[in-house]
XYZ file of N, CA and C in Angstrom:
549
model
N -3.689 180.333 184.590
C -3.712 178.948 185.043
C -3.589 177.986 183.857
N -4.354 178.224 182.812
C -4.323 177.383 181.629
C -2.949 177.436 180.957
N -2.319 178.613 180.968
C -1.000 178.783 180.390
C 0.039 177.944 181.136
N -0.069 177.847 182.455
C 0.841 177.019 183.251
C 0.686 175.541 182.929
N -0.544 175.113 182.683
C -0.803 173.722 182.333
C -0.150 173.373 180.992
N -0.226 174.284 180.043
C 0.395 174.080 178.736
C 1.915 173.992 178.897
N 2.506 174.865 179.685
C 3.954 174.837 179.917
C 4.389 173.534 180.586
N 3.618 173.091 181.575
C 3.932 171.852 182.270
C 3.840 170.658 181.310
N 2.806 170.631 180.490
C 2.632 169.539 179.525
C 3.795 169.508 178.537
N 4.205 170.673 178.062
C 5.327 170.755 177.139
C 6.613 170.283 177.816
N 6.808 170.630 179.082
C 7.973 170.214 179.848
C 8.021 168.687 179.975
N 6.882 168.063 180.289
C 6.808 166.610 180.439
C 7.113 165.925 179.113
N 6.570 166.442 178.026
C 6.790 165.852 176.706
C 8.266 165.937 176.327
N 8.915 167.050 176.599
C 10.315 167.213 176.245
C 11.228 166.309 177.061
N 10.838 165.986 178.277
C 11.668 165.138 179.127
C 11.447 163.651 178.894
N 10.360 163.260 178.266
C 10.044 161.851 178.075
C 11.023 161.218 177.090
N 11.828 160.243 177.535
C 12.820 159.637 176.660
C 12.197 158.906 175.480
N 11.069 158.248 175.686
C 10.476 157.491 174.583
C 9.916 158.422 173.527
N 9.427 159.593 173.917
C 8.911 160.520 172.924
C 10.044 161.231 172.190
N 11.154 161.483 172.876
C 12.300 162.116 172.225
C 12.862 161.219 171.131
N 12.914 159.938 171.374
C 13.519 159.010 170.423
C 12.544 158.604 169.325
N 11.295 158.950 169.443
C 10.316 158.540 168.453
C 9.948 157.079 168.581
N 10.171 156.498 169.731
C 9.900 155.088 169.977
C 8.710 154.989 170.914
N 7.806 154.053 170.626
C 6.648 153.873 171.481
C 6.032 152.500 171.289
N 4.897 152.250 171.910
C 4.253 150.931 171.829
C 3.901 150.503 170.401
N 3.783 151.462 169.490
C 3.454 151.134 168.099
C 4.695 150.770 167.289
N 5.884 150.990 167.824
C 7.129 150.684 167.125
C 7.249 149.175 166.909
N 7.885 148.789 165.817
C 8.112 147.363 165.555
C 9.212 146.849 166.488
N 9.312 145.519 166.596
C 10.356 144.940 167.429
C 11.723 145.313 166.869
N 11.857 145.341 165.564
C 13.124 145.727 164.936
C 13.526 147.140 165.286
N 12.551 148.059 165.266
C 12.844 149.453 165.638
C 13.279 149.545 167.092
N 12.646 148.767 167.963
C 13.011 148.804 169.383
C 14.417 148.266 169.606
N 14.788 147.193 168.910
C 16.135 146.626 169.079
C 17.207 147.530 168.486
N 16.871 148.299 167.461
C 17.848 149.197 166.852
C 18.077 150.454 167.677
N 17.109 150.836 168.479
C 17.235 152.038 169.298
C 18.142 151.726 170.487
N 19.216 152.469 170.627
C 20.193 152.185 171.686
C 19.734 152.597 173.076
N 18.673 153.371 173.161
C 18.209 153.842 174.471
C 17.019 153.048 175.004
N 16.551 152.059 174.239
C 15.412 151.236 174.669
C 15.758 149.762 174.523
N 15.201 148.949 175.412
C 15.419 147.501 175.354
C 14.164 146.767 175.809
N 13.520 146.027 174.889
C 12.349 145.244 175.293
C 12.773 143.979 176.043
N 12.052 143.634 177.068
C 12.315 142.436 177.857
C 11.380 141.320 177.394
N 11.624 140.841 176.183
C 10.773 139.832 175.552
C 11.010 138.477 176.207
N 9.940 137.755 176.556
C 10.108 136.415 177.130
C 10.817 135.481 176.159
N 11.589 134.568 176.716
C 12.336 133.592 175.928
C 11.759 132.211 176.225
N 11.505 131.454 175.162
C 10.925 130.121 175.298
C 12.005 129.097 174.919
N 12.280 128.108 175.796
C 13.301 127.107 175.486
C 12.740 125.971 174.630
N 13.551 125.509 173.686
C 13.249 124.336 172.865
C 14.442 123.401 172.985
N 14.193 122.131 173.232
C 15.278 121.155 173.186
C 15.013 120.246 172.005
N 15.969 120.167 171.102
C 15.805 119.339 169.908
C 16.990 118.396 169.778
N 16.735 117.253 169.153
C 17.803 116.311 168.870
C 17.595 115.765 167.469
N 18.666 115.267 166.896
C 18.622 114.718 165.546
C 17.916 113.367 165.564
N 17.442 112.930 164.413
C 16.743 111.649 164.314
C 17.665 110.479 164.624
N 18.973 110.656 164.481
C 19.945 109.600 164.780
C 20.180 109.447 166.283
N 19.735 110.434 167.062
C 19.991 110.412 168.495
C 21.329 111.019 168.853
N 22.153 111.299 167.833
C 23.458 111.929 168.058
C 23.269 113.431 167.904
N 23.711 114.166 168.853
C 23.615 115.620 168.774
C 22.273 116.116 169.279
N 22.321 117.112 170.071
C 21.137 117.751 170.615
C 21.471 119.186 170.922
N 20.441 119.977 171.062
C 20.690 121.398 171.243
C 19.561 122.025 172.051
N 19.928 122.912 172.941
C 18.963 123.752 173.631
C 18.932 125.074 172.872
N 17.761 125.447 172.383
C 17.602 126.663 171.608
C 16.636 127.576 172.339
N 17.039 128.817 172.556
C 16.191 129.803 173.208
C 15.661 130.758 172.138
N 14.348 130.845 172.002
C 13.726 131.703 170.994
C 12.908 132.784 171.687
N 13.038 134.005 171.199
C 12.223 135.093 171.727
C 10.784 134.900 171.263
N 9.850 135.248 172.126
C 8.435 134.976 171.862
C 7.946 135.620 170.571
N 8.510 136.759 170.161
C 8.034 137.392 168.930
C 8.520 136.667 167.683
N 9.392 135.662 167.833
C 9.862 134.868 166.702
C 9.121 133.533 166.590
N 8.026 133.379 167.306
C 7.286 132.122 167.343
C 5.920 132.250 166.687
N 5.342 131.105 166.389
C 3.948 130.998 165.949
C 3.361 129.813 166.709
N 2.053 129.685 166.702
C 1.429 128.531 167.353
C 0.488 127.856 166.357
N 0.203 126.601 166.631
C -0.767 125.866 165.818
C -1.438 124.821 166.685
N -2.581 124.347 166.216
C -3.303 123.278 166.918
C -3.234 122.024 166.073
N -2.906 120.925 166.737
C -2.827 119.631 166.072
C -4.234 119.075 165.879
N -4.334 117.990 165.144
C -5.643 117.383 164.883
C -6.321 116.901 166.158
N -5.546 116.595 167.205
C -6.128 116.165 168.475
C -6.521 117.340 169.377
N -6.305 118.585 168.910
C -6.698 119.776 169.667
C -5.600 120.365 170.542
N -4.477 119.677 170.685
C -3.384 120.208 171.500
C -2.724 121.383 170.795
N -2.311 122.376 171.577
C -1.656 123.568 171.033
C -0.142 123.407 171.138
N 0.564 123.825 170.063
C 2.002 123.705 169.978
C 2.619 125.031 169.576
N 3.855 125.266 170.001
C 4.623 126.427 169.577
C 5.602 125.987 168.501
N 5.778 126.837 167.493
C 6.694 126.548 166.391
C 7.685 127.696 166.282
N 8.986 127.358 166.251
C 10.032 128.372 166.215
C 10.919 128.318 164.994
N 10.473 127.663 163.926
C 11.282 127.582 162.717
C 12.070 126.286 162.664
N 13.138 126.284 161.881
C 13.953 125.096 161.663
C 15.396 125.425 162.041
N 16.090 124.443 162.594
C 17.486 124.632 162.991
C 18.308 123.437 162.502
N 19.569 123.676 162.277
C 20.474 122.620 161.836
C 21.152 121.987 163.052
N 21.140 120.635 163.086
C 21.756 119.882 164.187
C 22.818 118.960 163.590
N 23.968 118.922 164.202
C 25.052 118.058 163.744
C 24.720 116.603 164.091
N 24.893 115.693 163.103
C 24.584 114.279 163.313
C 25.822 113.393 163.258
N 26.943 113.931 162.779
C 28.170 113.146 162.709
C 29.359 114.080 162.948
N 30.232 113.662 163.863
C 31.374 114.479 164.249
C 32.690 113.801 163.895
N 33.717 114.605 163.765
C 35.089 114.134 163.675
C 35.863 114.878 164.745
N 36.648 114.151 165.525
C 37.425 114.773 166.597
C 38.837 115.017 166.082
N 39.289 116.258 166.207
C 40.663 116.589 165.815
C 41.453 116.875 167.080
N 42.707 116.474 167.090
C 43.515 116.672 168.294
C 43.222 115.573 169.292
N 43.544 115.808 170.541
C 43.303 114.798 171.571
C 41.849 114.853 172.016
N 41.389 113.782 172.573
C 40.002 113.712 173.029
C 39.736 114.700 174.165
N 40.764 115.005 174.958
C 40.567 115.934 176.070
C 40.375 117.377 175.593
N 40.838 117.687 174.372
C 40.668 119.045 173.839
C 39.228 119.334 173.445
N 38.465 118.306 173.188
C 37.065 118.384 172.750
C 36.890 119.305 171.530
N 37.825 119.198 170.591
C 37.681 119.912 169.317
C 36.964 118.991 168.351
N 35.727 119.337 168.055
C 34.931 118.505 167.164
C 34.606 119.287 165.902
N 34.574 118.576 164.811
C 34.194 119.170 163.545
C 32.953 118.429 163.054
N 31.948 119.187 162.643
C 30.711 118.579 162.175
C 30.895 118.083 160.748
N 30.602 116.799 160.504
C 30.732 116.201 159.176
C 29.397 116.131 158.445
N 28.302 115.982 159.193
C 26.969 115.902 158.582
C 25.962 116.535 159.530
N 24.925 117.116 158.963
C 23.899 117.754 159.802
C 22.510 117.452 159.256
N 21.516 117.788 160.050
C 20.119 117.530 159.726
C 19.292 118.750 160.123
N 18.306 119.099 159.310
C 17.394 120.190 159.625
C 16.275 119.647 160.517
N 16.065 120.282 161.675
C 15.078 119.819 162.647
C 14.151 120.981 163.005
N 12.821 120.752 163.008
C 11.907 121.834 163.383
C 11.905 122.064 164.892
N 11.773 123.327 165.280
C 11.648 123.678 166.698
C 10.164 123.659 167.047
N 9.735 122.625 167.742
C 8.333 122.456 168.109
C 8.282 122.043 169.569
N 7.390 122.656 170.317
C 7.180 122.249 171.702
C 5.716 122.430 172.073
N 5.257 121.588 172.965
C 3.898 121.654 173.477
C 3.744 122.949 174.274
N 2.611 123.613 174.124
C 2.392 124.845 174.911
C 2.233 124.532 176.387
N 1.842 123.313 176.700
C 1.716 122.868 178.089
C 2.884 121.927 178.345
N 3.758 122.301 179.265
C 4.970 121.516 179.500
C 5.190 121.272 180.980
N 5.900 120.198 181.255
C 6.311 119.866 182.607
C 7.769 120.271 182.740
N 8.067 121.231 183.615
C 9.440 121.674 183.835
C 10.005 120.991 185.072
N 11.232 120.505 184.965
C 11.919 119.871 186.079
C 13.155 120.698 186.376
N 13.366 121.039 187.628
C 14.511 121.861 187.991
C 15.077 121.419 189.334
N 16.330 121.785 189.524
C 17.049 121.386 190.727
C 16.692 122.321 191.884
N 16.430 121.752 193.053
C 16.131 122.569 194.235
C 17.231 122.485 195.294
N 18.101 121.472 195.173
C 19.185 121.347 196.146
C 20.386 120.706 195.474
N 21.542 121.381 195.577
C 22.786 120.874 194.991
C 23.784 120.562 196.096
N 24.576 119.514 195.871
C 25.643 119.154 196.789
C 26.749 118.495 195.970
N 27.980 118.877 196.225
C 29.133 118.322 195.499
C 28.966 118.463 193.988
N 28.517 119.642 193.545
C 28.308 119.929 192.120
C 27.351 118.963 191.431
N 26.448 118.393 192.188
C 25.463 117.496 191.601
C 24.101 117.794 192.224
N 23.064 117.693 191.430
C 21.722 117.953 191.955
C 21.269 116.765 192.804
N 20.807 117.067 193.999
C 20.357 116.023 194.922
C 18.826 115.914 194.959
N 18.154 117.061 194.759
C 16.691 117.074 194.846
C 16.117 117.863 193.678
N 15.106 117.303 193.066
C 14.424 117.950 191.939
C 12.984 118.272 192.298
N 12.448 119.250 191.630
C 11.025 119.574 191.737
C 10.527 119.787 190.305
N 9.238 119.700 190.133
C 8.690 119.944 188.797
C 7.366 120.689 188.933
N 7.021 121.358 187.854
C 5.742 122.056 187.806
C 5.282 122.159 186.364
N 3.997 122.280 186.194
C 3.444 122.397 184.852
C 3.379 123.869 184.453
N 3.753 124.142 183.206
C 3.758 125.504 182.679
C 2.898 125.528 181.423
N 2.085 126.561 181.309
C 1.314 126.790 180.094
C 1.805 128.108 179.518
N 2.478 128.027 178.360
C 2.970 129.239 177.723
C 1.788 130.029 177.167
N 1.878 131.327 177.276
C 0.804 132.224 176.867
C 0.932 132.583 175.387
N -0.160 133.044 174.805
C -0.152 133.552 173.438
C -0.078 135.068 173.413
N -0.146 135.687 174.602
C -0.091 137.146 174.683
C 0.744 137.556 175.885
N 1.646 138.503 175.654
C 2.515 139.009 176.714
C 2.501 140.533 176.704
N 2.620 141.121 177.880
C 2.833 142.562 178.009
C 4.316 142.738 178.285
N 5.039 143.195 177.285
C 6.492 143.273 177.340
C 6.913 144.660 177.822
N 7.610 144.737 178.968
C 8.123 146.038 179.404
C 9.298 146.456 178.518
N 9.288 147.716 178.111
C 10.386 148.267 177.317
C 11.099 149.272 178.210
N 12.344 148.967 178.545
C 13.108 149.820 179.442
C 13.884 150.866 178.651
N 14.220 151.936 179.320
C 14.994 152.990 178.678
C 16.161 153.378 179.576
N 17.119 154.028 178.949
C 18.235 154.601 179.694
C 18.483 155.993 179.124
N 19.018 156.870 179.946
C 19.212 158.262 179.547
C 20.392 158.419 178.591
N 21.398 157.551 178.718
C 22.556 157.620 177.820
C 23.095 156.203 177.635
N 23.966 156.026 176.666
C 24.519 154.700 176.393
C 25.404 154.188 177.515
N 25.893 155.055 178.363
C 26.732 154.608 179.478
C 25.888 154.092 180.647
N 24.587 154.377 180.652
C 23.690 153.840 181.677
C 23.371 152.389 181.364
N 22.852 151.694 182.369
C 22.400 150.321 182.124
C 20.876 150.294 182.149
N 20.315 149.249 181.565
C 18.864 149.082 181.587
C 18.480 148.425 182.908
N 17.494 148.986 183.587
C 17.003 148.398 184.826
C 15.481 148.358 184.790
N 14.914 147.459 185.537
C 13.452 147.336 185.598
C 12.807 148.559 186.258
N 13.612 149.385 186.889
C 13.068 150.587 187.527
C 12.717 151.657 186.497
N 13.274 151.542 185.290
C 13.013 152.544 184.251
C 12.290 151.902 183.069
N 10.994 151.753 183.219
C 10.173 151.218 182.139
C 9.524 152.390 181.430
N 9.793 152.519 180.133
C 9.234 153.624 179.351
C 7.768 153.343 179.012
N 7.475 152.101 178.628
C 6.117 151.701 178.255
C 6.084 150.184 178.130
N 4.896 149.638 177.949
C 4.737 148.206 177.681
C 4.190 148.036 176.282
N 4.608 146.974 175.636
C 4.152 146.670 174.281
C 3.485 145.294 174.321
N 2.352 145.180 173.693
C 1.644 143.902 173.658
C 2.253 143.032 172.569
N 2.571 141.801 172.931
C 3.104 140.825 171.987
C 2.085 139.697 171.865
N 1.601 139.468 170.673
C 0.669 138.371 170.434
C 1.324 137.382 169.483
N 1.411 136.135 169.910
C 1.998 135.100 169.071
C 0.977 134.730 168.000
N 1.359 134.838 166.717
C 0.401 134.574 165.645
C 0.176 133.077 165.426
N -0.928 132.763 164.781
C -1.244 131.378 164.441
C -0.601 131.026 163.105
N -0.072 129.833 163.025
C 0.510 129.313 161.783
C -0.540 128.396 161.166
N -1.130 128.830 160.063
C -2.229 128.101 159.455
C -1.870 126.742 158.885
N -0.659 126.574 158.341
C -0.312 125.306 157.698
C 0.729 124.488 158.481
N 1.091 124.907 159.674
C 2.125 124.208 160.439
C 1.721 122.772 160.789
N 0.478 122.560 161.205
C 0.052 121.214 161.590
C 0.195 120.251 160.415
N -0.225 120.653 159.239
C -0.129 119.815 158.045
C 1.335 119.627 157.644
N 2.093 120.717 157.596
C 3.478 120.679 157.164
C 4.367 119.848 158.088
N 4.092 119.901 159.397
C 4.922 119.190 160.386
C 4.382 117.812 160.726
N 3.260 117.437 160.155
C 2.705 116.103 160.384
C 2.002 115.933 161.710
N 1.332 116.975 162.175
C 0.597 116.884 163.427
C -0.872 116.717 163.120
């Protein structure tokens, strides 16, 4: 009986895709992204930034493991995603309908957003225009359980039905962000 249990355990270990690849919850995010048979479903946090001139703006999507958080002097919590370059002056080449723009000057802008946000989204569209909006308050978390999916071969696709394991993602605190960013 004990011998059968050992054989069964060995069989399960040999079939486990995450154990075959040497990938598991202790693996770094870089190791998980490099492994072709695993894909972490890391939450993405949106940042909208604009230049100080008001010209140029950008929607930037950052994966949660690339963020840090800090508390301002008033106690509010903020997410920080680094710095991005935004174009502040354009030159148009060709006709205006071609929309070929060349950036002449840019500005470095920090990616900062309140952890508590009001999201507004469209609930009804008509004639390619939003007719009705709804909004809700969102509080971004500092900890996520990220499902890591696997596939048996590179020709397979990743699906939520094949989760190899979950990895805990904790957003770290940025000790000097409040001072550096003027909060």
